mmCIF file of C-alpha atoms (C1' of nucleotides) in Angstrom:
data_model
loop_
_atom_site.group_PDB
_atom_site.id
_atom_site.type_symbol
_atom_site.label_atom_id
_atom_site.label_comp_id
_atom_site.label_asym_id
_atom_site.label_seq_id
_atom_site.Cartn_x
_atom_site.Cartn_y
_atom_site.Cartn_z
ATOM 1 C CA UNK A 1056 108.199 105.619 121.266
ATOM 2 C CA UNK A 1057 107.121 102.864 123.591
ATOM 3 C CA UNK A 1058 105.570 100.600 120.992
ATOM 4 C CA UNK A 1059 108.484 101.143 118.677
ATOM 5 C CA UNK A 1060 108.488 102.587 115.215
ATOM 6 C CA UNK A 1061 107.031 100.771 112.254
ATOM 7 C CA UNK A 1062 110.540 99.765 111.245
ATOM 8 C CA UNK A 1063 111.318 98.310 114.653
ATOM 9 C CA UNK A 1064 108.130 96.282 114.711
ATOM 10 C CA UNK A 1065 109.003 94.844 111.323
ATOM 11 C CA UNK A 1066 112.525 93.954 112.389
ATOM 12 C CA UNK A 1067 111.309 92.402 115.606
ATOM 13 C CA UNK A 1068 109.008 90.003 113.760
ATOM 14 C CA UNK A 1069 111.567 89.214 111.081
ATOM 15 C CA UNK A 1070 113.997 88.226 113.828
ATOM 16 C CA UNK A 1071 111.582 85.438 114.744
ATOM 17 C CA UNK A 1072 111.842 83.727 111.373
ATOM 18 C CA UNK A 1073 113.805 80.493 111.927
ATOM 19 C CA UNK A 1074 116.853 79.778 109.754
ATOM 20 C CA UNK A 1075 115.938 77.994 106.556
ATOM 21 C CA UNK A 1076 112.377 79.294 106.527
ATOM 22 C CA UNK A 1077 110.637 82.023 104.542
ATOM 23 C CA UNK A 1078 108.021 84.725 105.066
ATOM 24 C CA UNK A 1079 106.478 87.233 102.642
ATOM 25 C CA UNK A 1080 106.262 91.016 102.925
ATOM 26 C CA UNK A 1081 102.499 90.838 103.192
ATOM 27 C CA UNK A 1082 102.754 88.203 105.891
ATOM 28 C CA UNK A 1083 105.026 90.396 107.995
ATOM 29 C CA UNK A 1084 102.658 93.330 107.511
ATOM 30 C CA UNK A 1085 99.742 91.286 108.794
ATOM 31 C CA UNK A 1086 101.696 90.033 111.793
ATOM 32 C CA UNK A 1087 102.362 93.575 112.998
ATOM 33 C CA UNK A 1088 98.761 94.553 112.442
ATOM 34 C CA UNK A 1089 99.352 96.504 109.245
ATOM 35 C CA UNK A 1090 97.391 94.510 106.692
ATOM 36 C CA UNK A 1091 97.899 95.897 103.226
ATOM 37 C CA UNK A 1092 101.178 97.586 104.026
ATOM 38 C CA UNK A 1093 103.495 95.107 102.325
ATOM 39 C CA UNK A 1094 105.324 97.893 100.517
ATOM 40 C CA UNK A 1095 106.151 99.597 103.774
ATOM 41 C CA UNK A 1096 107.699 96.361 105.030
ATOM 42 C CA UNK A 1097 109.964 96.483 102.032
ATOM 43 C CA UNK A 1098 110.926 100.049 102.911
ATOM 44 C CA UNK A 1099 111.668 99.040 106.495
ATOM 45 C CA UNK A 1100 114.017 96.294 105.361
ATOM 46 C CA UNK A 1101 115.669 98.623 102.884
ATOM 47 C CA UNK A 1102 116.584 100.932 105.766
ATOM 48 C CA UNK A 1103 118.652 98.236 107.462
ATOM 49 C CA UNK A 1104 122.360 98.907 107.362
ATOM 50 C CA UNK A 1105 124.159 95.810 106.191
ATOM 51 C CA UNK A 1106 125.427 93.587 107.520
ATOM 52 C CA UNK A 1107 122.551 93.290 109.963
ATOM 53 C CA UNK A 1108 121.600 90.826 112.715
ATOM 54 C CA UNK A 1109 118.082 90.913 111.283
ATOM 55 C CA UNK A 1110 117.533 87.977 108.871
ATOM 56 C CA UNK A 1111 116.016 90.238 106.189
ATOM 57 C CA UNK A 1112 116.974 87.717 103.526
ATOM 58 C CA UNK A 1113 114.255 85.339 104.732
ATOM 59 C CA UNK A 1114 111.558 87.734 103.467
ATOM 60 C CA UNK A 1115 110.469 87.375 99.831
ATOM 61 C CA UNK A 1116 107.413 88.366 97.802
ATOM 62 C CA UNK A 1117 104.205 86.337 97.603
ATOM 63 C CA UNK A 1118 105.147 84.993 94.207
ATOM 64 C CA UNK A 1119 108.035 83.072 95.676
ATOM 65 C CA UNK A 1120 110.675 85.252 94.057
ATOM 66 C CA UNK A 1121 113.420 87.460 95.378
ATOM 67 C CA UNK A 1122 112.547 91.081 94.641
ATOM 68 C CA UNK A 1123 115.224 92.073 92.171
ATOM 69 C CA UNK A 1124 115.863 95.800 91.890
ATOM 70 C CA UNK A 1125 118.647 98.034 90.668
ATOM 71 C CA UNK A 1126 118.123 100.301 93.661
ATOM 72 C CA UNK A 1127 119.195 97.471 95.955
ATOM 73 C CA UNK A 1128 122.713 97.701 94.631
ATOM 74 C CA UNK A 1129 123.330 93.996 94.793
ATOM 75 C CA UNK A 1130 121.661 93.143 98.080
ATOM 76 C CA UNK A 1131 119.208 91.057 96.062
ATOM 77 C CA UNK A 1132 122.014 88.794 94.941
ATOM 78 C CA UNK A 1133 123.429 88.683 98.453
ATOM 79 C CA UNK A 1134 119.965 87.563 99.567
ATOM 80 C CA UNK A 1135 120.116 84.719 97.065
ATOM 81 C CA UNK A 1136 123.491 83.588 98.385
ATOM 82 C CA UNK A 1137 122.338 83.690 102.004
ATOM 83 C CA UNK A 1138 119.242 81.612 101.264
ATOM 84 C CA UNK A 1139 121.211 79.018 99.355
ATOM 85 C CA UNK A 1140 123.591 78.887 102.308
ATOM 86 C CA UNK A 1141 120.620 78.023 104.511
ATOM 87 C CA UNK A 1142 119.628 75.162 102.256
ATOM 88 C CA UNK A 1143 116.938 76.846 100.163
ATOM 89 C CA UNK A 1144 117.331 76.261 96.423
ATOM 90 C CA UNK A 1145 117.095 79.524 94.471
ATOM 91 C CA UNK A 1146 117.369 79.535 90.691
ATOM 92 C CA UNK A 1147 119.120 82.193 88.621
ATOM 93 C CA UNK A 1148 115.856 84.107 88.206
ATOM 94 C CA UNK A 1149 115.456 84.325 91.982
ATOM 95 C CA UNK A 1150 112.598 81.852 92.172
ATOM 96 C CA UNK A 1151 112.314 79.524 95.129
ATOM 97 C CA UNK A 1152 109.923 76.890 96.570
ATOM 98 C CA UNK A 1153 108.091 79.246 98.944
ATOM 99 C CA UNK A 1154 105.313 76.846 99.897
ATOM 100 C CA UNK A 1155 107.793 74.258 101.089
ATOM 101 C CA UNK A 1156 109.822 76.587 103.340
ATOM 102 C CA UNK A 1157 106.977 78.850 104.411
ATOM 103 C CA UNK A 1158 107.256 80.054 108.016
ATOM 104 C CA UNK A 1159 104.083 79.533 110.023
ATOM 105 C CA UNK A 1160 104.410 81.062 113.488
ATOM 106 C CA UNK A 1161 102.695 78.935 116.128
ATOM 107 C CA UNK A 1162 101.371 81.939 118.050
ATOM 108 C CA UNK A 1163 101.149 84.988 115.719
ATOM 109 C CA UNK A 1164 99.341 87.035 118.336
ATOM 110 C CA UNK A 1165 102.339 86.762 120.645
ATOM 111 C CA UNK A 1166 104.576 88.513 118.142
ATOM 112 C CA UNK A 1167 102.975 91.918 118.577
ATOM 113 C CA UNK A 1168 102.990 91.773 122.366
ATOM 114 C CA UNK A 1169 105.905 93.312 124.238
ATOM 115 C CA UNK A 1170 107.555 90.268 125.744
ATOM 116 C "C1'" DA B 155 100.808 120.809 98.607
ATOM 117 C "C1'" DG B 156 100.969 117.555 94.540
ATOM 118 C "C1'" DA B 157 103.379 114.090 91.889
ATOM 119 C "C1'" DA B 158 106.404 110.342 91.539
ATOM 120 C "C1'" DT B 159 108.347 106.148 93.438
ATOM 121 C "C1'" DG B 160 108.786 101.537 95.018
ATOM 122 C "C1'" DA B 161 112.697 94.914 98.404
ATOM 123 C "C1'" DC B 162 104.111 94.374 97.319
ATOM 124 C "C1'" DG B 163 99.828 91.648 96.042
ATOM 125 C "C1'" DC B 164 95.852 90.308 93.478
ATOM 126 C "C1'" DT B 165 93.234 89.719 89.243
ATOM 127 C "C1'" DG B 166 92.437 89.046 84.537
ATOM 128 C "C1'" DA B 167 94.185 88.402 79.781
ATOM 129 C "C1'" DT C 277 103.155 80.726 83.091
ATOM 130 C "C1'" DT C 278 104.197 85.217 82.100
ATOM 131 C "C1'" DC C 279 102.651 90.056 81.892
ATOM 132 C "C1'" DA C 280 100.068 94.357 82.263
ATOM 133 C "C1'" DG C 281 97.080 96.981 85.059
ATOM 134 C "C1'" DC C 282 95.389 98.584 89.327
ATOM 135 C "C1'" DG C 283 95.003 99.363 94.414
ATOM 136 C "C1'" DC C 284 97.782 100.125 98.074
ATOM 137 C "C1'" DC C 285 100.396 103.749 101.225
ATOM 138 C "C1'" DA C 286 104.760 105.732 103.466
ATOM 139 C "C1'" DT C 287 108.606 108.063 101.663
ATOM 140 C "C1'" DT C 288 110.874 111.166 98.640
ATOM 141 C "C1'" DC C 289 111.120 114.763 95.225
#
DNA sequence: AGAATGACGCTGA
DNA sequence: TTCAGCGCCATTC
């Protein structure tokens, strides 16, 4: 489809997150005009085949923690490693200083427009 | 079709 | 601060 599937819209926005910065699932949902669909953003990222060019690891939950889940088969720990590699301190429980590395797109409205 | 299931988020205890 | 409960909604059973 012309506007792209939900998954593609999610990935497209996530690709805009600069290295070393963080966004939340709910934030991504809002940016693609799907307020309240944070869970679906999680589903979209889960469908990525790893490794992926999409910086999915820069998306965490609103509580500033990496979403740990058995169903992720270790990708949650990989996420922790990738973030640490980008200079973001993540403790053993997956908690990180979200407020300090929060991504704030200068022109959010431009993200949903096709180039 | 109906129920269960989350890579979520917010509120109140 | 941590935790349970609830609303949310596409996907999966």
